[in-house]
Coordinates of C-alpha atoms in Angstrom, one line a residue:
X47 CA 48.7 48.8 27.2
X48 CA 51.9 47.5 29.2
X49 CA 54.5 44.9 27.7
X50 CA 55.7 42.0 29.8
X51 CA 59.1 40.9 30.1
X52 CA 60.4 38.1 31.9
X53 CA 64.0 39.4 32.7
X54 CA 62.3 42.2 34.6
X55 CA 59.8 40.5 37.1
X56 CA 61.2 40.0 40.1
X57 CA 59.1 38.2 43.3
X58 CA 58.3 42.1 44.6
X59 CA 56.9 43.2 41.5
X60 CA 54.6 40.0 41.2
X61 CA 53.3 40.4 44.2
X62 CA 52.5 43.9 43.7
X63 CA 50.7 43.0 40.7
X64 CA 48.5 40.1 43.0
X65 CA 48.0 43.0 45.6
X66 CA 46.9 45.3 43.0
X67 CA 44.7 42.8 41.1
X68 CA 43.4 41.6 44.7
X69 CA 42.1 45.3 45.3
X70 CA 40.8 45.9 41.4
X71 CA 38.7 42.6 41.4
X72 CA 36.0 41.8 43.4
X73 CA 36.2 38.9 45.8
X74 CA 34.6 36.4 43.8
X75 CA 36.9 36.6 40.9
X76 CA 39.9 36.9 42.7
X77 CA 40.8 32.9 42.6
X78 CA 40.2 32.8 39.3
X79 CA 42.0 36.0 37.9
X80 CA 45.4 35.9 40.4
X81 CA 46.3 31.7 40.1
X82 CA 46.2 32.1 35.9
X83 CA 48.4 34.9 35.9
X84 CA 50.9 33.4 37.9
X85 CA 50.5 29.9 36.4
X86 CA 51.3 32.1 32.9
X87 CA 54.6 33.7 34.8
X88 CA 55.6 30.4 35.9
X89 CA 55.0 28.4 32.3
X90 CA 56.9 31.4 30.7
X91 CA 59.8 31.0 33.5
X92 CA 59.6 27.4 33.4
X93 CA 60.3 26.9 29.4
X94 CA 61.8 28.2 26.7
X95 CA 61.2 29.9 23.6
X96 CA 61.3 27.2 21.6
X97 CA 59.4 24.9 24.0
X98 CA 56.8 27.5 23.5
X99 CA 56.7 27.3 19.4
X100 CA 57.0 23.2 19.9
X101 CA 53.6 23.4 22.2
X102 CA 51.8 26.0 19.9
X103 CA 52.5 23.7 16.7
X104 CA 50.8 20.8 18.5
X105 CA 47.8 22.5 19.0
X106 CA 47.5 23.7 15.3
X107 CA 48.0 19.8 14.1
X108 CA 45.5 18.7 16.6
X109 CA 43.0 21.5 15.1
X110 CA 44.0 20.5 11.5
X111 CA 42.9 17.0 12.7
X112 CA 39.4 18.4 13.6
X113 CA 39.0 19.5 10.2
X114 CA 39.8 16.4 8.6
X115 CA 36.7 14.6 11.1
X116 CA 34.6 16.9 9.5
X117 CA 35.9 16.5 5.8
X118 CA 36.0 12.7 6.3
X119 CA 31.8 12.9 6.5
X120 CA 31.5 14.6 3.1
X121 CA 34.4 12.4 1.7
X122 CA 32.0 10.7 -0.7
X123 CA 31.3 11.2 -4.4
X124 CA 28.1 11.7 -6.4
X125 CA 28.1 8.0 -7.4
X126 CA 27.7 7.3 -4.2
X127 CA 24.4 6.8 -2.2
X128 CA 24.3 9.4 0.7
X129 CA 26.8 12.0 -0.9
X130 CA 23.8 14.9 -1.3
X131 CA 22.7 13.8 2.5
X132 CA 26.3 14.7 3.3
X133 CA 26.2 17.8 1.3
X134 CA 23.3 19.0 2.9
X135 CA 20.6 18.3 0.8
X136 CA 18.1 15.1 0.2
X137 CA 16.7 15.6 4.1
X138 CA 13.4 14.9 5.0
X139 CA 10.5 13.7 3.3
X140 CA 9.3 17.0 1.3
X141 CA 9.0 16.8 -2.5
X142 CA 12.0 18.2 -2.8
X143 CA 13.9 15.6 -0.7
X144 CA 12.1 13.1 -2.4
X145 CA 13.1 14.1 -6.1
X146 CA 16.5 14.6 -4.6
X147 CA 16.6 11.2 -3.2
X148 CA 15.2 9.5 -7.0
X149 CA 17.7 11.8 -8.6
X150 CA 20.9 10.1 -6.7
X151 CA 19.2 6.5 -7.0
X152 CA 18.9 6.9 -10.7
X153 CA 22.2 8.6 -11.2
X154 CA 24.0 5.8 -9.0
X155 CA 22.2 2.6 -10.1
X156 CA 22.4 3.3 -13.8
X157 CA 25.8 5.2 -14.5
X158 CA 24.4 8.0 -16.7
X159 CA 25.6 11.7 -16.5
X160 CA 23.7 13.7 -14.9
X161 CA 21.5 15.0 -18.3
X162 CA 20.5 11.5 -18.4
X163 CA 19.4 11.0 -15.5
X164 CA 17.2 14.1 -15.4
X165 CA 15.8 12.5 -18.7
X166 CA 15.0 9.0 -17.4
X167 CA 14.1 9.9 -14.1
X168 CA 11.5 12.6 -16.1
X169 CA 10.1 9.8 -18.0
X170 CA 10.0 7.1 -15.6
X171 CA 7.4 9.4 -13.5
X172 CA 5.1 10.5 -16.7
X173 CA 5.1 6.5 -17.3
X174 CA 4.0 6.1 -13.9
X175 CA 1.3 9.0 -14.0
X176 CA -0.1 7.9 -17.4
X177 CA -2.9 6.0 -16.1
X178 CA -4.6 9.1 -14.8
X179 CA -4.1 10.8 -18.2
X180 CA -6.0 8.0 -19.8
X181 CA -8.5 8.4 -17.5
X182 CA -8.9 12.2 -17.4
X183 CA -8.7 11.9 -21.5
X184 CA -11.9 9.9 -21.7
X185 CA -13.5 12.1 -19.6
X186 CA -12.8 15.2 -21.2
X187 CA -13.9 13.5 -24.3
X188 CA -17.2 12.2 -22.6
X189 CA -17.3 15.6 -21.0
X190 CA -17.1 17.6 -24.7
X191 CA -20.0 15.3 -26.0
X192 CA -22.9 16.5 -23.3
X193 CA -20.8 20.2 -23.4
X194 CA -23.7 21.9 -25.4
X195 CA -26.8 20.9 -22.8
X196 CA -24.4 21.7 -20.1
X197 CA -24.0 25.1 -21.2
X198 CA -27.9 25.2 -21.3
X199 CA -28.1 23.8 -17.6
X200 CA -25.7 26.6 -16.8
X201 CA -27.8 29.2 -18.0
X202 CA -30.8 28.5 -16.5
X203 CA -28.7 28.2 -13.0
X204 CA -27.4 31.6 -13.7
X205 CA -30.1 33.4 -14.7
X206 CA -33.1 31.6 -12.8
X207 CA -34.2 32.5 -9.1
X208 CA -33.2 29.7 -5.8
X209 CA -35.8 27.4 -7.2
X210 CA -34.8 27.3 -11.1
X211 CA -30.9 26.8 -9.4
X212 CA -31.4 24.0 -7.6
X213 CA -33.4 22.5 -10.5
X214 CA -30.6 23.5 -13.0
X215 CA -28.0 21.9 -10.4
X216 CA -30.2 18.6 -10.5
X217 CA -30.5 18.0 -14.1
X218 CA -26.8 18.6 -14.5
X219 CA -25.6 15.9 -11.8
X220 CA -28.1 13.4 -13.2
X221 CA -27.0 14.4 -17.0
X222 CA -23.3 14.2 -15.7
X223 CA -24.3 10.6 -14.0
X224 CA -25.4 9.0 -17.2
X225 CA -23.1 9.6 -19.2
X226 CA -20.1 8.8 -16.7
X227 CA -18.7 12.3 -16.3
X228 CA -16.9 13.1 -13.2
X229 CA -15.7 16.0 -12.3
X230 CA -12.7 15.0 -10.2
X231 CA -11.2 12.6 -13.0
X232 CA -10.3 15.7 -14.7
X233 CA -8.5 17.1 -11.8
X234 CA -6.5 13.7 -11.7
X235 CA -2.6 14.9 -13.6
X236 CA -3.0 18.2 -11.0
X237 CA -0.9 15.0 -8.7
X238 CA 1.3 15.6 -10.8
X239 CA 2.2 19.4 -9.8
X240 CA 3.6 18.5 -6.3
X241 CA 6.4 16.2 -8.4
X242 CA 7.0 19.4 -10.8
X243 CA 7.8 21.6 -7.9
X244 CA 10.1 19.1 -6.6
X245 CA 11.7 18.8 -9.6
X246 CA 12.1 22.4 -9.8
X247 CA 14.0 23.2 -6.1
X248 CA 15.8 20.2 -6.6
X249 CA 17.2 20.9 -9.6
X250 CA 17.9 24.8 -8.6
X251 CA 19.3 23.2 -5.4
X252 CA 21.8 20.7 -7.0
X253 CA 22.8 23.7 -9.6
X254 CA 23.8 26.7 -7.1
X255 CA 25.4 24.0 -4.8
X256 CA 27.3 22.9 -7.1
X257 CA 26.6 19.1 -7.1
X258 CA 29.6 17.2 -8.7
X259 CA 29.1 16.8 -12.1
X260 CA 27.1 19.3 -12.8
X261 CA 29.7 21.5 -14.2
X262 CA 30.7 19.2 -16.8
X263 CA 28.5 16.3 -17.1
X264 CA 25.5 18.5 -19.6
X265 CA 25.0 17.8 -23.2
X266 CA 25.8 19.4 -26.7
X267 CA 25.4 23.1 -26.0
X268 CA 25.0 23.1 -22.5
X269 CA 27.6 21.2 -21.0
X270 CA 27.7 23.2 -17.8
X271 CA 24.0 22.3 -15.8
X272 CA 25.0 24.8 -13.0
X273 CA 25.2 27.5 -15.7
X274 CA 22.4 29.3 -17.7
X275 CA 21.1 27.9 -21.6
X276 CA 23.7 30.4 -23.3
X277 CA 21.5 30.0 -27.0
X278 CA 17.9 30.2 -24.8
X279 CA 17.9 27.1 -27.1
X280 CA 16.2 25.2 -24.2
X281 CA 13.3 27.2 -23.6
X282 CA 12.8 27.4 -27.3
X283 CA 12.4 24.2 -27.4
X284 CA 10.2 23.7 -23.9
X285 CA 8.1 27.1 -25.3
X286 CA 7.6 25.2 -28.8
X287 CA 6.3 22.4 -27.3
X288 CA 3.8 23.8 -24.8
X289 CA 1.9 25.7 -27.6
X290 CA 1.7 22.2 -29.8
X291 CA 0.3 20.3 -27.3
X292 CA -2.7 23.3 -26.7
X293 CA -2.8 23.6 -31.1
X294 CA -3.9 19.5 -30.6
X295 CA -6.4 20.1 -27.8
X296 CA -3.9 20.0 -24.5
X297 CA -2.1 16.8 -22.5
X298 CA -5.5 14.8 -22.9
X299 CA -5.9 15.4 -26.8
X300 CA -9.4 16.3 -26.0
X301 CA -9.8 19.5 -24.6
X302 CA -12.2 22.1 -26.3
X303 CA -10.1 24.7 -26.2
X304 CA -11.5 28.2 -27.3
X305 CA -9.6 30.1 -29.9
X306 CA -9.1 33.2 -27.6
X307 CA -7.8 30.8 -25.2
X308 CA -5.4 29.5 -28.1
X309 CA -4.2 32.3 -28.2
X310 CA -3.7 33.6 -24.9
X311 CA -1.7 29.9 -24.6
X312 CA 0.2 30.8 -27.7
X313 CA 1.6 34.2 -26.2
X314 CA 2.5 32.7 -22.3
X315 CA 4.9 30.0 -23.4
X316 CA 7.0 32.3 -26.0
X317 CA 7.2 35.7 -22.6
X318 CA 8.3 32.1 -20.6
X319 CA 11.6 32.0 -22.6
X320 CA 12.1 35.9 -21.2
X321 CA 11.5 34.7 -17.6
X322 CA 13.7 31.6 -17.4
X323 CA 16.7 32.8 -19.2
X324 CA 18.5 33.4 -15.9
X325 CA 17.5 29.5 -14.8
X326 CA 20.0 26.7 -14.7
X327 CA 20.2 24.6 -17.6
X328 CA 19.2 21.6 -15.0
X329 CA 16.2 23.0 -14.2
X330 CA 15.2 24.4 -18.2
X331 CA 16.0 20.8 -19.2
X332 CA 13.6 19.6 -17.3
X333 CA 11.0 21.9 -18.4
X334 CA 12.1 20.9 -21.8
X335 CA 11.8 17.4 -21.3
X336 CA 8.4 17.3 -19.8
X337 CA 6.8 19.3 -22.5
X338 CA 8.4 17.0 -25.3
X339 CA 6.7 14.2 -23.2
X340 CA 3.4 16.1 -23.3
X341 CA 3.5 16.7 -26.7
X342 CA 3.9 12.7 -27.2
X343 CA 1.2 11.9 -24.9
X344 CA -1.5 14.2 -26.8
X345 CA -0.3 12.6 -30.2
X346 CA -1.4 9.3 -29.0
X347 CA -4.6 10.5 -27.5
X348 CA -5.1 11.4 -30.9
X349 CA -5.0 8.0 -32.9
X350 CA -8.4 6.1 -31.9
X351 CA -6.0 3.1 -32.6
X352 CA -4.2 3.8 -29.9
X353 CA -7.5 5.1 -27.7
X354 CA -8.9 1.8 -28.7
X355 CA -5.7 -0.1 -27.4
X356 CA -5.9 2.1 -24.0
X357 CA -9.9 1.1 -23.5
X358 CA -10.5 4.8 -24.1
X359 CA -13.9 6.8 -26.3
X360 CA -13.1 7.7 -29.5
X361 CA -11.8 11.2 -30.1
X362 CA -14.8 13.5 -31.3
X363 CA -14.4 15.1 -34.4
X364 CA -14.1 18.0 -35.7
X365 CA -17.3 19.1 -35.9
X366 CA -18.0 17.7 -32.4
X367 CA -15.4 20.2 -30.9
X368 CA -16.7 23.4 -32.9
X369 CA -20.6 22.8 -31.7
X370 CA -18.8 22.1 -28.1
X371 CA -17.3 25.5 -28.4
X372 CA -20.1 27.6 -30.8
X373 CA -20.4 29.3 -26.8
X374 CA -16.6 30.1 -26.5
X375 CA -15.7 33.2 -27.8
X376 CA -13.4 33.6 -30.3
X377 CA -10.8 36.2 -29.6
X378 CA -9.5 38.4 -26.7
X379 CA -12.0 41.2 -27.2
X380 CA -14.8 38.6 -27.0
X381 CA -13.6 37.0 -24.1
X382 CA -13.2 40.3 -21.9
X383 CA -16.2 41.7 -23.4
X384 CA -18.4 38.6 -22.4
X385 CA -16.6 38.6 -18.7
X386 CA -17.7 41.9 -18.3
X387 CA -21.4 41.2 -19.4
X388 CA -21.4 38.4 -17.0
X389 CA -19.8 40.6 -14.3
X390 CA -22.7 42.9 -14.8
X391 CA -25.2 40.5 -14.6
X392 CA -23.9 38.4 -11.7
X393 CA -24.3 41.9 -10.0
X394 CA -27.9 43.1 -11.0
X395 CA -28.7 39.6 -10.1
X396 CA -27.1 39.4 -6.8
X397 CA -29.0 43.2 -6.2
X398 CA -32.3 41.6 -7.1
X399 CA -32.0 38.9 -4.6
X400 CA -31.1 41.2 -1.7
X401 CA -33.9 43.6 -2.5
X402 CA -36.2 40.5 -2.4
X403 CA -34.5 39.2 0.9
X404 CA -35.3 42.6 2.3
X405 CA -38.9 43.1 1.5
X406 CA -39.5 39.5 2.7
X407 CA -37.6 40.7 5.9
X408 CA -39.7 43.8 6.0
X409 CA -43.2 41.9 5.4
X410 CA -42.5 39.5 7.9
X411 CA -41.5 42.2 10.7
X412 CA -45.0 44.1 10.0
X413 CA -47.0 40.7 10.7
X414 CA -44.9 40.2 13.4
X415 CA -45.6 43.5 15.0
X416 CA -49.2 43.8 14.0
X417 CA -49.7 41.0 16.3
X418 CA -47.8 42.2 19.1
X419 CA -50.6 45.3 18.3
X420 CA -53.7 43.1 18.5
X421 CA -52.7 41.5 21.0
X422 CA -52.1 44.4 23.2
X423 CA -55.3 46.0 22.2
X424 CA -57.2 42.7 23.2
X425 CA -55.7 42.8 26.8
X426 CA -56.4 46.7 27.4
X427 CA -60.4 45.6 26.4
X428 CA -60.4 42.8 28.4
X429 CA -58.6 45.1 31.2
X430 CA -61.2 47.8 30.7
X431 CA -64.3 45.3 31.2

């Protein structure tokens, strides 16, 4: 450490320093290191102290007007389209992005707060998948009436040998074929799981940000979206409606539901509450929503009125459901109990087959070899002769 003052250097000294610096620094830094040091002693010699405060102060306002660029890009507020782009969200074309982008449209175009437009935006997109509800409705209905000779069709496939299998798989596609059941049309709301994880990292996204207006613009209890339910009254509400809509036979009315499978459904939704009590109240809302949507769809897959309306099969009754679920069983015990019977026949069945593979295997290499034998005999006697 040295200190520098300017009432000391004198043109000896300076040079000393160069001669000094000439000798510490290798050649190809010399130009660089001796010129600044002098330029500093001549700029120091050259102006005064308060020259020197004047020229620092410019380069903080110039820097202060760098920072003001940079604020002027994310000078835009929520109802405004682009402000989440500018915040750093709503990039790309993920699902995410996506629900981010319909989120900002909604919230813009119509004016609501942001709980509302959560709601509509919610509803707008179970409108828009409701077609493939109706359809996989009437085929879980068609698909509950032919349930009792498809159980059949599935025992003989489990329990017969390659040839009773691929006669059990026939009669079920035929059996499926005439009375319109396909298999993929009950697949058809699983589209509508890419949306719900959307809505889910959007939401969490928008909430840890904070977006503005999410702090303030909530509803009743939960004014603050960024923060957690307080009451958990949200996910009483999301939990209460999930196990209604499995009580009336799940999102297509028609499901036959087994009552172990009742009541597994009946336990998951109430430990949910548990798991998503440190969630946003944006994202529970949501969750809320969607299920009290759910819950209104499978009330109006209910009402053959309304079936009739849609161009769907009336709803079986309820004797149709209990002899389309007399195979079921009826409580947990039951189920695990039947799994593991299954378990143990899938496996003395499987053994079966590979000790049949194997002696097949093994009679096929004795042939083989018995008339590599033969053969080998017959040219030794011809040989001989």
């Amino acid at each position: 450490m040295f200190k520098v003052g300017l009432s000391r250097f004198t043109t000896g000294s300076v040079l000393r320093r160069q001669t000094r610096l000439s000798v510490r620094f290798p050649l190809h830094l010399r130009a660089v290191a001796v010129p600044t040091f002098a330029s500093s002693i001549r700029f120091n010699s050259s102006t005064t102290t308060n020259n020197t405060v004047h020229e620092i102060k410019d380069k903080l306002v110039s820097f202060a007007d760098e920072n003001n660029v940079v604020e002027s890009v994310t000078n835009l507020h929520s109802d405004q389209i682009g402000y989440l782009e500018s915040i750093g969200l709503a990039q790309g074309w993920g699902p995410t992005s996506i629900i981010e982008r319909m989120l900002e449209y909604t919230h813009v175009y119509t004016g609501l707060p942001w709980w509302g437009t959560i709601t509509v935006l919610t509803i707008i997109i179970r409108v828009v998948l409701f077609p493939l509800y109706v359809k996989a409705s009437s085929n879980a209905t068609r698909m509950s009436e032919i349930k009792p000779q498809l159980d059949k069709i599935m025992k003989q496939i489990k329990s017969g040998d390659v040839q009773d299998q691929m006669k059990g798989m026939e009669k079920r596609r035929k059996l499926m074929k005439d009375h319109n059941v396909s298999t993929l049309a009950s697949l058809a709301p699983v589209v509508q799981l890419p949306l719900a994880y959307g809505f889910f990292q959007a939401l969490r996204k928008m909430a840890n940000h904070p977006v503005e207006g999410f702090t303030d613009q909530g509803l009743a209890w939960f004014t603050n979206l960024s923060d957690v339910d307080p009451y958990l009254g949200l996910q009483a509400i999301a939990a209460a409606a999930v196990i209604a809509v499995v009580r009336i036979g799940g999102e297509t009315g028609q499901h036959a539901i087994a009552q172990s499978m009742k009541q597994v459904m009946t336990i998951v939704p109430i430990i949910s509450i548990f798991i998503t009590k440190n969630f946003s109240a944006a994202v529970v809302l949501y969750f809320a929503i969607n299920s009290i949507l759910s819950l209104m769809q499978s009330a109006i897959f209910k009402s053959n009125t309304l079936r009739q309306l849609l161009g769907m099969p009336k709803k079986l009754t309820i004797h149709q459901l209990n002899e389309s679920t007399t195979s079921s069983p009826k409580s947990l015990k039951e189920m695990v109990t039947n799994f593991v019977d299954e378990s143990k026949e899938r496996s003395i069945k499987s053994a079966r087959d590979a000790n049949k593979r194997l002696e097949v295997q093994q009679h096929r290499k004795g042939l083989t070899e018995d008339g590599y034998v033969r053969k080998r005999e017959k040219s030794d006697k011809r040989g001989r002769n």
